[in-house]
Short mmCIF file of C-alpha atoms in Angstrom, two decimals:
data_model
loop_
_atom_site.label_atom_id
_atom_site.label_comp_id
_atom_site.label_asym_id
_atom_site.label_seq_id
_atom_site.Cartn_x
_atom_site.Cartn_y
_atom_site.Cartn_z
CA MET A 1 -11.70 10.28 20.75
CA LYS A 2 -12.34 10.85 17.05
CA ALA A 3 -10.16 10.89 13.95
CA LEU A 4 -10.69 12.13 10.39
CA ILE A 5 -8.98 10.33 7.51
CA PHE A 6 -8.68 11.93 4.08
CA ASN A 7 -8.94 9.06 1.60
CA HIS A 8 -6.35 9.24 -1.18
CA HIS A 9 -5.63 5.49 -1.32
CA PRO A 10 -8.23 2.90 -0.25
CA GLU A 11 -5.82 0.34 1.25
CA HIS A 12 -3.91 2.94 3.25
CA THR A 13 -7.20 4.43 4.47
CA TRP A 14 -8.48 1.03 5.59
CA GLU A 15 -5.23 0.22 7.42
CA ILE A 16 -5.26 3.53 9.31
CA LYS A 17 -8.94 3.07 10.16
CA ARG A 18 -8.43 -0.43 11.56
CA ALA A 19 -5.38 0.61 13.59
CA LEU A 20 -7.24 3.59 15.06
CA GLU A 21 -10.17 1.40 16.05
CA ALA A 22 -7.77 -0.99 17.78
CA CYS A 23 -6.49 2.03 19.75
CA GLY A 24 -10.03 2.97 20.82
CA VAL A 25 -10.35 5.90 18.41
CA ASP A 26 -13.53 6.45 16.37
CA PRO A 27 -12.49 7.04 12.70
CA TYR A 28 -14.40 8.96 10.02
CA ILE A 29 -13.58 9.33 6.32
CA ALA A 30 -13.63 12.81 4.77
CA THR A 31 -16.19 13.29 2.01
CA ASN A 32 -15.23 14.20 -1.52
CA ARG A 33 -16.46 17.77 -1.01
CA LEU A 34 -14.46 18.27 2.17
CA THR A 35 -11.32 16.77 0.64
CA PHE A 36 -11.29 19.16 -2.30
CA HIS A 37 -12.39 22.07 -0.12
CA GLU A 38 -9.30 21.58 2.05
CA GLY A 39 -6.97 21.81 -0.94
CA ALA A 40 -6.55 18.32 -2.39
CA ASP A 41 -6.39 17.77 -6.14
CA TYR A 42 -7.22 14.07 -5.81
CA CYS A 43 -9.70 12.05 -3.80
CA THR A 44 -10.73 8.38 -3.91
CA VAL A 45 -14.19 9.00 -2.44
CA SER A 46 -16.89 9.66 -5.05
CA ASP A 47 -18.83 12.93 -5.16
CA LYS A 48 -21.95 10.86 -5.90
CA GLU A 49 -21.86 8.28 -3.12
CA ASN A 50 -19.56 8.09 -0.09
CA ASP A 51 -19.22 4.30 -0.24
CA LEU A 52 -18.02 4.46 -3.83
CA TRP A 53 -14.21 4.48 -3.85
CA LEU A 54 -11.70 4.85 -6.67
CA ARG A 55 -9.10 2.11 -6.92
CA GLY A 56 -6.90 2.35 -9.97
CA PRO A 57 -9.06 3.61 -12.85
CA ASN A 58 -12.29 2.02 -11.59
CA TRP A 59 -14.91 2.80 -8.95
CA TYR A 60 -15.94 0.13 -6.45
CA ASN A 61 -18.41 -0.09 -3.63
CA THR A 62 -16.47 -0.39 -0.39
CA SER A 63 -18.11 -3.78 0.21
CA GLU A 64 -16.28 -5.05 -2.90
CA LEU A 65 -12.93 -3.97 -1.45
CA PHE A 66 -13.20 -4.60 2.28
CA ASP A 67 -15.21 -6.62 4.75
CA ASP A 68 -15.87 -3.44 6.68
CA THR A 69 -18.14 -0.40 7.02
CA PHE A 70 -17.22 3.28 7.07
CA LYS A 71 -18.52 6.52 8.56
CA TYR A 72 -18.07 9.89 6.88
CA SER A 73 -17.74 13.54 7.79
CA ASP A 74 -18.29 16.63 5.66
CA SER A 75 -16.80 19.13 8.12
CA LEU A 76 -13.67 19.72 10.17
CA ASP A 77 -15.85 21.17 12.92
CA GLU A 78 -16.91 17.88 14.44
CA GLY A 79 -14.45 17.66 17.31
CA PHE A 80 -11.74 15.59 15.68
CA ASP A 81 -8.76 14.88 17.92
CA TYR A 82 -6.64 13.48 15.08
CA ILE A 83 -6.44 14.08 11.33
CA PHE A 84 -4.64 11.88 8.79
CA THR A 85 -3.81 12.73 5.17
CA MET A 86 -1.49 11.67 2.35
CA ASN A 87 -1.97 15.00 0.60
CA ARG A 88 0.80 17.58 0.91
CA ASP A 89 -1.48 20.59 0.44
CA ILE A 90 -3.95 19.45 3.08
CA ALA A 91 -1.14 18.80 5.55
CA LYS A 92 0.24 22.30 4.96
CA LYS A 93 -3.12 24.09 5.01
CA ILE A 94 -5.14 22.69 7.89
CA ASN A 95 -4.74 24.55 11.16
CA HIS A 96 -4.61 21.77 13.74
CA ASP A 97 -2.36 20.67 16.60
CA PRO A 98 0.77 19.58 14.64
CA THR A 99 1.26 16.63 16.99
CA LYS A 100 -2.19 15.37 16.03
CA LEU A 101 -2.21 16.18 12.31
CA PHE A 102 -0.45 13.30 10.58
CA PHE A 103 1.03 13.39 7.10
CA ILE A 104 1.31 9.86 5.71
CA ALA A 105 4.46 9.67 3.58
CA ALA A 106 3.53 6.73 1.37
CA THR A 107 5.65 7.50 -1.72
CA PHE A 108 8.79 9.26 -2.86
CA ILE A 109 6.74 11.24 -5.41
CA LEU A 110 7.44 15.00 -5.07
CA GLY A 111 9.74 14.18 -2.18
CA ASP A 112 6.93 13.13 0.18
CA LEU A 113 9.14 11.05 2.46
CA PRO A 114 12.44 12.97 2.37
CA GLU A 115 11.13 16.55 2.08
CA MET A 116 7.89 16.87 4.07
CA ASN A 117 9.53 17.94 7.31
CA ASP A 118 7.60 20.94 8.70
CA SER A 119 6.96 19.73 12.25
CA SER A 120 5.34 23.08 13.06
CA LYS A 121 2.41 22.00 10.85
CA TYR A 122 2.19 18.20 11.03
CA THR A 123 3.79 14.97 12.23
CA LYS A 124 5.19 12.75 9.48
CA ILE A 125 4.48 9.02 9.58
CA THR A 126 5.50 6.28 7.15
CA GLY A 127 5.54 2.54 6.63
CA HIS A 128 9.19 2.67 5.51
CA SER A 129 11.32 0.46 7.76
CA SER A 130 14.15 3.03 7.73
CA TYR A 131 11.76 5.71 9.00
CA SER A 132 14.23 7.32 11.42
CA GLN A 133 16.65 8.37 8.66
CA PHE A 134 13.80 10.43 7.18
CA GLY A 135 12.77 12.03 10.46
CA ALA A 136 9.46 10.17 10.46
CA ASN A 137 7.47 8.09 12.91
CA PHE A 138 6.88 4.45 12.03
CA VAL A 139 3.39 3.13 11.37
CA PRO A 140 3.88 -0.15 9.46
CA ARG A 141 1.47 -1.29 6.81
CA PHE A 142 -0.48 -4.55 6.83
CA VAL A 143 -3.11 -6.23 4.65
CA PRO A 144 -6.17 -8.41 5.31
CA VAL A 145 -5.40 -11.98 6.33
CA MET A 146 -6.82 -13.70 3.28
CA GLY A 147 -3.94 -15.29 1.36
CA ASN A 148 -4.17 -18.94 0.35
CA LEU A 149 -1.50 -21.53 -0.27
CA VAL A 150 -2.97 -23.37 -3.26
CA LYS A 151 -0.70 -24.63 -6.02
CA LYS A 152 0.50 -21.66 -8.05
CA LYS A 153 1.96 -21.33 -11.52
CA TYR A 154 2.06 -17.73 -12.80
CA ILE A 155 4.79 -15.11 -12.95
CA THR A 156 2.96 -11.88 -12.17
CA GLN A 157 3.64 -8.15 -12.33
CA LEU A 158 0.97 -5.80 -10.96
CA MET A 159 1.79 -2.16 -11.71
CA CYS A 160 -0.10 1.09 -12.18
CA THR A 161 2.48 1.78 -14.91
CA TRP A 162 4.11 -1.08 -16.78
CA ARG A 163 5.85 0.02 -19.97
CA SER A 164 8.85 1.64 -18.29
CA ARG A 165 9.35 -0.92 -15.53
CA LEU A 166 12.80 -2.48 -15.20
CA PHE A 167 11.71 -6.08 -15.74
CA THR A 168 8.98 -5.57 -18.36
CA PRO A 169 11.09 -6.48 -21.44
CA GLU A 170 12.19 -9.76 -19.87
CA LEU A 171 8.63 -10.53 -18.76
CA MET A 172 7.24 -9.89 -22.22
CA SER A 173 9.92 -12.13 -23.73
CA LEU A 174 8.91 -14.95 -21.37
CA LYS A 175 5.24 -14.33 -22.17
CA THR A 176 6.01 -14.61 -25.90
CA LYS A 177 7.97 -17.76 -25.17
CA GLY A 178 4.82 -19.33 -23.76
CA LEU A 179 5.40 -19.16 -20.02
CA ASP A 180 2.45 -18.37 -17.75
CA VAL A 181 2.96 -14.63 -17.27
CA ILE A 182 0.51 -11.98 -16.08
CA VAL A 183 1.42 -8.33 -16.75
CA ALA A 184 -1.49 -6.31 -15.41
CA GLY A 185 -2.51 -3.21 -13.52
CA THR A 186 -3.66 -0.72 -16.17
CA GLU A 187 -6.16 -0.77 -19.00
CA ASP A 188 -3.35 -0.81 -21.58
CA SER A 189 -1.38 -3.59 -19.85
CA PRO A 190 -1.14 -6.84 -21.81
CA ASP A 191 -3.53 -8.46 -19.32
CA GLY A 192 -5.48 -5.31 -18.46
CA ILE A 193 -6.89 -4.77 -14.98
CA VAL A 194 -7.25 -7.85 -12.81
CA ASN A 195 -8.45 -8.59 -9.31
CA ASP A 196 -5.15 -8.57 -7.43
CA TRP A 197 -6.14 -11.19 -4.84
CA GLY A 198 -7.45 -13.40 -7.65
CA ALA A 199 -4.27 -13.06 -9.70
CA LEU A 200 -2.06 -13.64 -6.67
CA SER A 201 -3.96 -16.80 -5.78
CA MET A 202 -2.49 -18.27 -9.00
CA THR A 203 0.96 -16.66 -8.73
CA SER A 204 4.22 -18.44 -7.95
CA LEU A 205 6.49 -15.38 -8.29
CA LEU A 206 5.71 -11.66 -8.04
CA VAL A 207 8.01 -9.47 -10.12
CA HIS A 208 8.22 -5.95 -8.72
CA HIS A 209 10.30 -2.82 -9.24
CA LYS A 210 8.62 0.52 -8.59
CA ASN A 211 10.91 3.50 -8.19
CA TYR A 212 8.58 5.67 -6.12
CA GLY A 213 6.53 3.38 -3.88
CA ILE A 214 6.94 2.59 -0.20
CA SER A 215 5.81 -0.81 1.11
CA CYS A 216 3.78 -1.29 -2.07
CA THR A 217 0.44 -3.02 -1.67
CA ALA A 218 1.20 -5.63 -4.35
CA ILE A 219 4.28 -6.76 -2.44
CA LEU A 220 2.43 -7.00 0.87
CA LYS A 221 -0.48 -8.93 -0.63
CA ALA A 222 1.91 -11.31 -2.40
CA LEU A 223 3.77 -12.04 0.83
CA GLU A 224 0.43 -12.58 2.57
CA CYS A 225 -0.19 -15.27 -0.09
CA GLY A 226 3.21 -16.83 0.62
CA ILE A 227 4.67 -15.68 -2.71
CA PRO A 228 8.39 -14.84 -3.01
CA ILE A 229 9.20 -11.40 -4.44
CA TYR A 230 11.55 -10.94 -7.38
CA THR A 231 13.35 -7.61 -7.16
CA THR A 232 16.82 -6.22 -6.57
CA LYS A 233 18.53 -6.16 -3.19
CA GLU A 234 18.71 -2.38 -3.42
CA HIS A 235 15.02 -2.07 -4.21
CA ARG A 236 14.00 -4.16 -1.19
CA LEU A 237 15.60 -1.50 1.00
CA PHE A 238 14.35 1.39 -1.15
CA GLN A 239 10.79 0.08 -0.75
CA GLY A 240 11.22 0.17 3.03
CA ILE A 241 10.61 -3.52 3.56
CA GLY A 242 14.02 -4.32 4.97
CA ASP A 243 12.23 -5.74 8.00
CA ILE A 244 11.06 -8.66 5.84
CA PRO A 245 13.84 -11.32 5.75
CA GLU A 246 15.78 -11.89 2.53
CA GLU A 247 14.52 -15.49 2.50
CA CYS A 248 11.16 -14.14 1.29
CA PHE A 249 12.82 -12.72 -1.85
CA ILE A 250 14.61 -14.00 -4.94
CA PHE A 251 16.98 -11.31 -6.13
CA ALA A 252 17.58 -10.12 -9.67
CA ASP A 253 21.18 -9.55 -8.60
CA ASP A 254 21.61 -13.33 -8.65
CA HIS A 255 18.98 -14.78 -10.99
CA SER A 256 17.04 -14.13 -14.18
CA ILE A 257 13.26 -14.09 -13.91
CA GLU A 258 13.02 -17.55 -15.46
CA GLU A 259 15.57 -18.93 -12.99
CA ALA A 260 13.71 -17.27 -10.12
CA TYR A 261 10.43 -18.73 -11.35
CA ASN A 262 11.84 -22.26 -11.24
CA ILE A 263 13.08 -21.61 -7.71
CA SER A 264 9.71 -20.20 -6.69
CA LEU A 265 7.93 -23.39 -7.73
CA LYS A 266 9.74 -25.14 -4.88
CA ALA A 267 9.51 -22.26 -2.38
CA ASP A 268 8.26 -22.79 1.16
CA ASN A 269 5.12 -20.70 0.72
CA GLU A 270 3.90 -21.41 4.24
CA TYR A 271 7.16 -20.09 5.72
CA ILE A 272 6.91 -16.90 3.67
CA GLN A 273 3.28 -16.36 4.68
CA ASN A 274 3.86 -17.03 8.37
CA THR A 275 6.99 -14.86 8.42
CA PHE A 276 5.11 -11.98 6.84
CA ARG A 277 2.12 -12.34 9.14
CA GLY A 278 4.39 -12.33 12.15
CA ILE A 279 5.87 -8.96 11.13
CA LYS A 280 3.09 -7.05 9.34
CA ASN A 281 -0.21 -7.33 11.19
CA LEU A 282 -2.91 -5.25 12.87
CA LYS A 283 -1.47 -5.80 16.36
CA SER A 284 1.92 -4.44 15.35
CA THR A 285 0.49 -1.48 13.42
CA SER A 286 -1.89 -0.50 16.23
CA SER A 287 0.95 -0.77 18.74
CA TRP A 288 3.04 1.70 16.73
CA MET A 289 -0.03 3.87 16.16
CA GLU A 290 -0.68 4.07 19.87
CA LYS A 291 2.82 5.48 20.41
CA ILE A 292 2.12 8.53 18.23
CA LEU A 293 -1.41 9.34 19.39
#
C-alpha cells in the first residue's frame, strides 16, 4: 500500500512517514507544485529541490534535519491508498475515500482541532491526548531518540513568536540580571535562530506557553533530553500532553521561573527522559496509526 503526505511541517511529516513505514505502508511526500495545485497556500517543500525543506524561516537539506531519505510524488494519480495533510483546503478539496484521507489537526489556529469535523470528506487525527472530546482519532507524536543527559545550565524558550508570550517579560528580566537565559526561535529574538537540539543539550529548564499549539515540538524534544517543562497546569492540558506525568513539569502556578530553574538543576533528568520515551515513541505511534488505516 502507498500513502501521500503533504508536507506543511517537517517534524510532523517525518513522524507520519516513520509510523506508516512501521505499518508496512510506502510513503511519498507531495512536491511543491502538487501541494499548491491542490489548494494549499503554504508548503515546506522547495519548488527548486524536493529535498530542500523549510523549517522556521530557513531552508535545510533533509539530511540536515533527519537521518532519513524521502520519496516524492507530483501527482495524485499514482495509486495512493492513503493521503495525509495538515491543510484545511486540501482536506476539503481532494476527492478521496474519507476514511483514508486524513486531516492532521496539529494546532488550534482557525479552529483546526475543534472545527474540522466533516467526516464525509476526511478523517480527523491529532496528537492531542484528549482527542475524543474533539471527535478525532489519536495518533500521538514522537521525536528522534537523540537526547543527552549532560550537565545543563540554561533557561530556554524556543518560540516562533516571542514578544507576546506569557513568560517573556520575566525571562528578559532574568537575562538582564545575568542568568543563563536563551530566548530564541525567530530572527528578531534576543538570541535569534538556534539549533534546537543544540540549545536543549545545554538547557536545564524549558519555558513554554503557546496558545495555539498541540504537543509542540519544543516540548517533546525537551522531554526527550530529560528537561522539565515550565508552564501552567492549564496549559499542559491545553497542549494535549496530559498523558505525560506532572512530575515532568514545574508549574508556574506554584513557582516563579527563577525558583523553577533552581529546582530543575536538581531534577532527575534520567527519570524524565525514560518516562517520556516510554509514552511517546515510534512503537506507540505506529500502533495507533495501524488502528486508523
